[in-house]
Amino acid sequence: MASGQDKVVGASLLTFSTIVFVYYTLWAIVMPFVDESYFLHDYFPRREYAIRIPCVLLVFGLTVILTFLSMVMIKSKKKVEKKSA
Amino acid sequence: MTRATEAAAFFGITTTIYLALLFQWLPITLPETVQNFTLPVLPWWALVSFGAYSLGNIGYHVLTFRDCPEAYDELQVQIGEAQRDLRSKGMNIK
């Protein structure tokens, strides 16, 4: 079986993703249909943030990934130019 | 139908239905909350769910990864045989 530490990492990833999924589904899909005075609303931020947070994360993530990609591409092109010079 | 065609068809159909409901091209009236909040949120919900699913899938497979002791033993035996064989022919490999 996977080593003890691997198991902990795997289990924590699994529980984290489940929690994220359940919380976000409740927030974005269920809460709009729930009466404003119901106690559950206290556990969630305002609804607009349900869209803003994934949007920001997406933009941020794409920026990081594409910047990394472009740096690698520039570096490899420089190497090719150096070799042929 | 190839996997790619199947995936493209699925996305195409879902996107068309979603856009039709969002821009109210069909003579269907949805309840106000659904039209004004649920529909705009659906793509983001799909993105978050996909991310959560991917992460969970990785976590699950890391958790249940199986070492194969039988394969390890078999490999050790084969390594020993290969070493003996090469040694008899003059090469010494650690």
PDB file of C-alpha atoms in Angstrom:
ATOM      1  CA  MET A   1       0.000   0.000   0.000  1.00  0.00           C
ATOM      2  CA  ALA A   2       1.049   3.609  -0.386  1.00  0.00           C
ATOM      3  CA  SER A   3       3.351   4.911   2.343  1.00  0.00           C
ATOM      4  CA  GLY A   4       1.816   6.561   5.400  1.00  0.00           C
ATOM      5  CA  GLN A   5       2.661  10.051   4.293  1.00  0.00           C
ATOM      6  CA  ASP A   6       1.255   9.447   0.802  1.00  0.00           C
ATOM      7  CA  LYS A   7      -1.963   8.245   2.349  1.00  0.00           C
ATOM      8  CA  VAL A   8      -2.268  11.400   4.437  1.00  0.00           C
ATOM      9  CA  VAL A   9      -1.678  13.594   1.387  1.00  0.00           C
ATOM     10  CA  GLY A  10      -4.200  11.657  -0.695  1.00  0.00           C
ATOM     11  CA  ALA A  11      -6.845  11.659   2.010  1.00  0.00           C
ATOM     12  CA  SER A  12      -6.433  15.368   2.685  1.00  0.00           C
ATOM     13  CA  LEU A  13      -6.685  16.197  -1.040  1.00  0.00           C
ATOM     14  CA  LEU A  14      -9.828  14.107  -1.270  1.00  0.00           C
ATOM     15  CA  THR A  15     -11.536  15.658   1.781  1.00  0.00           C
ATOM     16  CA  PHE A  16     -10.503  19.167   0.759  1.00  0.00           C
ATOM     17  CA  SER A  17     -11.971  18.796  -2.723  1.00  0.00           C
ATOM     18  CA  THR A  18     -15.193  17.286  -1.337  1.00  0.00           C
ATOM     19  CA  ILE A  19     -15.595  20.134   1.140  1.00  0.00           C
ATOM     20  CA  VAL A  20     -14.932  22.721  -1.581  1.00  0.00           C
ATOM     21  CA  PHE A  21     -17.469  21.085  -3.880  1.00  0.00           C
ATOM     22  CA  VAL A  22     -20.223  20.780  -1.265  1.00  0.00           C
ATOM     23  CA  TYR A  23     -19.707  24.280   0.111  1.00  0.00           C
ATOM     24  CA  TYR A  24     -19.610  25.895  -3.313  1.00  0.00           C
ATOM     25  CA  THR A  25     -22.665  23.978  -4.569  1.00  0.00           C
ATOM     26  CA  LEU A  26     -24.640  25.017  -1.484  1.00  0.00           C
ATOM     27  CA  TRP A  27     -23.482  28.610  -1.839  1.00  0.00           C
ATOM     28  CA  ALA A  28     -24.042  29.135  -5.547  1.00  0.00           C
ATOM     29  CA  ILE A  29     -27.001  26.887  -6.279  1.00  0.00           C
ATOM     30  CA  VAL A  30     -29.020  26.276  -3.121  1.00  0.00           C
ATOM     31  CA  MET A  31     -28.765  29.539  -1.154  1.00  0.00           C
ATOM     32  CA  PRO A  32     -30.635  31.746  -3.684  1.00  0.00           C
ATOM     33  CA  PHE A  33     -33.716  29.641  -3.045  1.00  0.00           C
ATOM     34  CA  VAL A  34     -33.485  29.845   0.727  1.00  0.00           C
ATOM     35  CA  ASP A  35     -35.349  32.539   2.698  1.00  0.00           C
ATOM     36  CA  GLU A  36     -33.126  35.481   3.627  1.00  0.00           C
ATOM     37  CA  SER A  37     -33.840  35.067   7.347  1.00  0.00           C
ATOM     38  CA  TYR A  38     -32.743  31.424   7.548  1.00  0.00           C
ATOM     39  CA  PHE A  39     -29.730  30.831   9.821  1.00  0.00           C
ATOM     40  CA  LEU A  40     -27.668  29.098   7.112  1.00  0.00           C
ATOM     41  CA  HIS A  41     -27.067  32.397   5.327  1.00  0.00           C
ATOM     42  CA  ASP A  42     -24.751  33.427   8.177  1.00  0.00           C
ATOM     43  CA  TYR A  43     -22.276  30.752   7.080  1.00  0.00           C
ATOM     44  CA  PHE A  44     -21.840  32.116   3.578  1.00  0.00           C
ATOM     45  CA  PRO A  45     -20.425  35.408   2.300  1.00  0.00           C
ATOM     46  CA  ARG A  46     -22.532  37.568  -0.033  1.00  0.00           C
ATOM     47  CA  ARG A  47     -23.609  35.886  -3.240  1.00  0.00           C
ATOM     48  CA  GLU A  48     -21.589  38.027  -5.633  1.00  0.00           C
ATOM     49  CA  TYR A  49     -18.422  36.560  -4.159  1.00  0.00           C
ATOM     50  CA  ALA A  50     -19.516  33.132  -5.385  1.00  0.00           C
ATOM     51  CA  ILE A  51     -18.721  34.414  -8.863  1.00  0.00           C
ATOM     52  CA  ARG A  52     -15.893  36.809  -8.068  1.00  0.00           C
ATOM     53  CA  ILE A  53     -13.692  34.302  -6.240  1.00  0.00           C
ATOM     54  CA  PRO A  54     -13.541  31.627  -9.017  1.00  0.00           C
ATOM     55  CA  CYS A  55     -13.134  34.416 -11.566  1.00  0.00           C
ATOM     56  CA  VAL A  56     -10.150  35.918  -9.722  1.00  0.00           C
ATOM     57  CA  LEU A  57      -8.619  32.484  -9.141  1.00  0.00           C
ATOM     58  CA  LEU A  58      -9.024  31.633 -12.830  1.00  0.00           C
ATOM     59  CA  VAL A  59      -7.422  34.867 -14.031  1.00  0.00           C
ATOM     60  CA  PHE A  60      -4.608  34.538 -11.503  1.00  0.00           C
ATOM     61  CA  GLY A  61      -4.002  30.869 -12.319  1.00  0.00           C
ATOM     62  CA  LEU A  62      -4.014  31.450 -16.070  1.00  0.00           C
ATOM     63  CA  THR A  63      -1.595  34.373 -15.662  1.00  0.00           C
ATOM     64  CA  VAL A  64       0.844  32.260 -13.679  1.00  0.00           C
ATOM     65  CA  ILE A  65       0.656  29.319 -16.062  1.00  0.00           C
ATOM     66  CA  LEU A  66       0.938  31.351 -19.254  1.00  0.00           C
ATOM     67  CA  THR A  67       3.767  33.505 -17.854  1.00  0.00           C
ATOM     68  CA  PHE A  68       5.679  30.367 -16.968  1.00  0.00           C
ATOM     69  CA  LEU A  69       5.011  28.964 -20.436  1.00  0.00           C
ATOM     70  CA  SER A  70       6.167  32.137 -22.177  1.00  0.00           C
ATOM     71  CA  MET A  71       9.365  32.313 -20.102  1.00  0.00           C
ATOM     72  CA  VAL A  72      10.206  28.732 -21.000  1.00  0.00           C
ATOM     73  CA  MET A  73       9.558  29.415 -24.672  1.00  0.00           C
ATOM     74  CA  ILE A  74      11.719  32.562 -24.658  1.00  0.00           C
ATOM     75  CA  LYS A  75      14.547  30.742 -22.890  1.00  0.00           C
ATOM     76  CA  SER A  76      14.503  27.844 -25.344  1.00  0.00           C
ATOM     77  CA  LYS A  77      14.513  30.232 -28.296  1.00  0.00           C
ATOM     78  CA  LYS A  78      17.513  32.060 -26.834  1.00  0.00           C
ATOM     79  CA  LYS A  79      19.328  28.752 -26.470  1.00  0.00           C
ATOM     80  CA  VAL A  80      18.671  27.894 -30.117  1.00  0.00           C
ATOM     81  CA  GLU A  81      19.969  31.303 -31.225  1.00  0.00           C
ATOM     82  CA  LYS A  82      23.110  30.935 -29.091  1.00  0.00           C
ATOM     83  CA  LYS A  83      23.874  27.519 -30.545  1.00  0.00           C
ATOM     84  CA  SER A  84      23.517  28.636 -34.138  1.00  0.00           C
ATOM     85  CA  ALA A  85      25.513  31.868 -33.572  1.00  0.00           C
TER      86      ALA A  85
ATOM     87  CA  MET B   1     -17.740   8.255 -32.770  1.00  0.00           C
ATOM     88  CA  THR B   2     -14.306   9.095 -31.481  1.00  0.00           C
ATOM     89  CA  ARG B   3     -13.793  10.369 -27.956  1.00  0.00           C
ATOM     90  CA  ALA B   4     -12.938  13.831 -29.261  1.00  0.00           C
ATOM     91  CA  THR B   5     -16.089  14.024 -31.399  1.00  0.00           C
ATOM     92  CA  GLU B   6     -18.168  12.799 -28.486  1.00  0.00           C
ATOM     93  CA  ALA B   7     -16.705  15.388 -26.115  1.00  0.00           C
ATOM     94  CA  ALA B   8     -17.108  18.173 -28.691  1.00  0.00           C
ATOM     95  CA  ALA B   9     -20.725  17.178 -29.340  1.00  0.00           C
ATOM     96  CA  PHE B  10     -21.491  17.113 -25.627  1.00  0.00           C
ATOM     97  CA  PHE B  11     -19.968  20.559 -25.095  1.00  0.00           C
ATOM     98  CA  GLY B  12     -21.657  21.967 -28.181  1.00  0.00           C
ATOM     99  CA  ILE B  13     -25.087  20.794 -27.158  1.00  0.00           C
ATOM    100  CA  THR B  14     -24.742  21.889 -23.526  1.00  0.00           C
ATOM    101  CA  THR B  15     -23.448  25.302 -24.578  1.00  0.00           C
ATOM    102  CA  THR B  16     -26.291  25.810 -27.055  1.00  0.00           C
ATOM    103  CA  ILE B  17     -28.965  24.899 -24.527  1.00  0.00           C
ATOM    104  CA  TYR B  18     -27.293  27.068 -21.886  1.00  0.00           C
ATOM    105  CA  LEU B  19     -27.025  30.103 -24.182  1.00  0.00           C
ATOM    106  CA  ALA B  20     -30.610  29.635 -25.390  1.00  0.00           C
ATOM    107  CA  LEU B  21     -31.858  29.705 -21.807  1.00  0.00           C
ATOM    108  CA  LEU B  22     -29.560  32.541 -20.782  1.00  0.00           C
ATOM    109  CA  PHE B  23     -30.511  34.932 -23.584  1.00  0.00           C
ATOM    110  CA  GLN B  24     -34.126  33.801 -23.554  1.00  0.00           C
ATOM    111  CA  TRP B  25     -34.293  32.725 -27.161  1.00  0.00           C
ATOM    112  CA  LEU B  26     -36.927  30.123 -26.284  1.00  0.00           C
ATOM    113  CA  PRO B  27     -40.523  30.984 -25.330  1.00  0.00           C
ATOM    114  CA  ILE B  28     -39.916  29.421 -21.898  1.00  0.00           C
ATOM    115  CA  THR B  29     -40.070  31.587 -18.773  1.00  0.00           C
ATOM    116  CA  LEU B  30     -38.021  30.337 -15.868  1.00  0.00           C
ATOM    117  CA  PRO B  31     -38.561  31.440 -12.258  1.00  0.00           C
ATOM    118  CA  GLU B  32     -36.865  34.765 -11.547  1.00  0.00           C
ATOM    119  CA  THR B  33     -34.143  33.465  -9.209  1.00  0.00           C
ATOM    120  CA  VAL B  34     -33.182  30.734 -11.646  1.00  0.00           C
ATOM    121  CA  GLN B  35     -32.968  33.107 -14.597  1.00  0.00           C
ATOM    122  CA  ASN B  36     -31.140  35.877 -12.799  1.00  0.00           C
ATOM    123  CA  PHE B  37     -28.791  34.021 -10.541  1.00  0.00           C
ATOM    124  CA  THR B  38     -28.599  30.275 -11.155  1.00  0.00           C
ATOM    125  CA  LEU B  39     -27.977  30.457 -14.908  1.00  0.00           C
ATOM    126  CA  PRO B  40     -25.106  32.993 -14.753  1.00  0.00           C
ATOM    127  CA  VAL B  41     -23.480  31.011 -11.951  1.00  0.00           C
ATOM    128  CA  LEU B  42     -23.617  27.638 -13.748  1.00  0.00           C
ATOM    129  CA  PRO B  43     -20.384  27.946 -15.808  1.00  0.00           C
ATOM    130  CA  TRP B  44     -18.430  28.947 -12.690  1.00  0.00           C
ATOM    131  CA  TRP B  45     -20.028  26.125 -10.757  1.00  0.00           C
ATOM    132  CA  ALA B  46     -19.027  23.710 -13.528  1.00  0.00           C
ATOM    133  CA  LEU B  47     -15.452  25.028 -13.402  1.00  0.00           C
ATOM    134  CA  VAL B  48     -15.224  24.695  -9.615  1.00  0.00           C
ATOM    135  CA  SER B  49     -16.767  21.218  -9.750  1.00  0.00           C
ATOM    136  CA  PHE B  50     -14.329  20.138 -12.447  1.00  0.00           C
ATOM    137  CA  GLY B  51     -11.402  21.412 -10.366  1.00  0.00           C
ATOM    138  CA  ALA B  52     -12.706  19.681  -7.253  1.00  0.00           C
ATOM    139  CA  TYR B  53     -13.296  16.462  -9.177  1.00  0.00           C
ATOM    140  CA  SER B  54      -9.778  16.478 -10.653  1.00  0.00           C
ATOM    141  CA  LEU B  55      -8.181  17.142  -7.281  1.00  0.00           C
ATOM    142  CA  GLY B  56     -10.320  14.520  -5.585  1.00  0.00           C
ATOM    143  CA  ASN B  57      -9.506  11.962  -8.264  1.00  0.00           C
ATOM    144  CA  ILE B  58      -5.776  12.523  -7.789  1.00  0.00           C
ATOM    145  CA  GLY B  59      -6.147  12.348  -4.016  1.00  0.00           C
ATOM    146  CA  TYR B  60      -8.143   9.131  -4.217  1.00  0.00           C
ATOM    147  CA  HIS B  61      -5.605   7.416  -6.442  1.00  0.00           C
ATOM    148  CA  VAL B  62      -2.697   8.576  -4.288  1.00  0.00           C
ATOM    149  CA  LEU B  63      -4.567   7.165  -1.296  1.00  0.00           C
ATOM    150  CA  THR B  64      -5.274   3.765  -2.838  1.00  0.00           C
ATOM    151  CA  PHE B  65      -2.015   3.336  -4.730  1.00  0.00           C
ATOM    152  CA  ARG B  66      -0.971  -0.272  -4.444  1.00  0.00           C
ATOM    153  CA  ASP B  67       2.617  -1.393  -4.132  1.00  0.00           C
ATOM    154  CA  CYS B  68       3.112  -4.701  -5.906  1.00  0.00           C
ATOM    155  CA  PRO B  69       5.432  -6.884  -3.790  1.00  0.00           C
ATOM    156  CA  GLU B  70       5.105  -9.757  -6.278  1.00  0.00           C
ATOM    157  CA  ALA B  71       6.358  -7.577  -9.103  1.00  0.00           C
ATOM    158  CA  TYR B  72       9.203  -6.350  -6.876  1.00  0.00           C
ATOM    159  CA  ASP B  73      10.343  -9.906  -6.086  1.00  0.00           C
ATOM    160  CA  GLU B  74      10.083 -10.964  -9.696  1.00  0.00           C
ATOM    161  CA  LEU B  75      12.122  -7.951 -10.744  1.00  0.00           C
ATOM    162  CA  GLN B  76      14.834  -8.732  -8.166  1.00  0.00           C
ATOM    163  CA  VAL B  77      15.096 -12.291  -9.471  1.00  0.00           C
ATOM    164  CA  GLN B  78      15.417 -11.034 -13.035  1.00  0.00           C
ATOM    165  CA  ILE B  79      18.085  -8.509 -11.994  1.00  0.00           C
ATOM    166  CA  GLY B  80      20.061 -11.306 -10.323  1.00  0.00           C
ATOM    167  CA  GLU B  81      19.846 -13.494 -13.408  1.00  0.00           C
ATOM    168  CA  ALA B  82      20.929 -10.678 -15.695  1.00  0.00           C
ATOM    169  CA  GLN B  83      23.906  -9.885 -13.431  1.00  0.00           C
ATOM    170  CA  ARG B  84      25.033 -13.523 -13.359  1.00  0.00           C
ATOM    171  CA  ASP B  85      24.640 -13.823 -17.089  1.00  0.00           C
ATOM    172  CA  LEU B  86      26.695 -10.722 -17.819  1.00  0.00           C
ATOM    173  CA  ARG B  87      29.356 -11.661 -15.264  1.00  0.00           C
ATOM    174  CA  SER B  88      29.820 -15.010 -16.981  1.00  0.00           C
ATOM    175  CA  LYS B  89      30.477 -13.133 -20.202  1.00  0.00           C
ATOM    176  CA  GLY B  90      33.073 -10.896 -18.593  1.00  0.00           C
ATOM    177  CA  MET B  91      31.149  -7.680 -17.794  1.00  0.00           C
ATOM    178  CA  ASN B  92      30.739  -6.680 -14.174  1.00  0.00           C
ATOM    179  CA  ILE B  93      27.664  -4.611 -13.460  1.00  0.00           C
ATOM    180  CA  LYS B  94      26.749  -3.497  -9.934  1.00  0.00           C
TER     181      LYS B  94
END
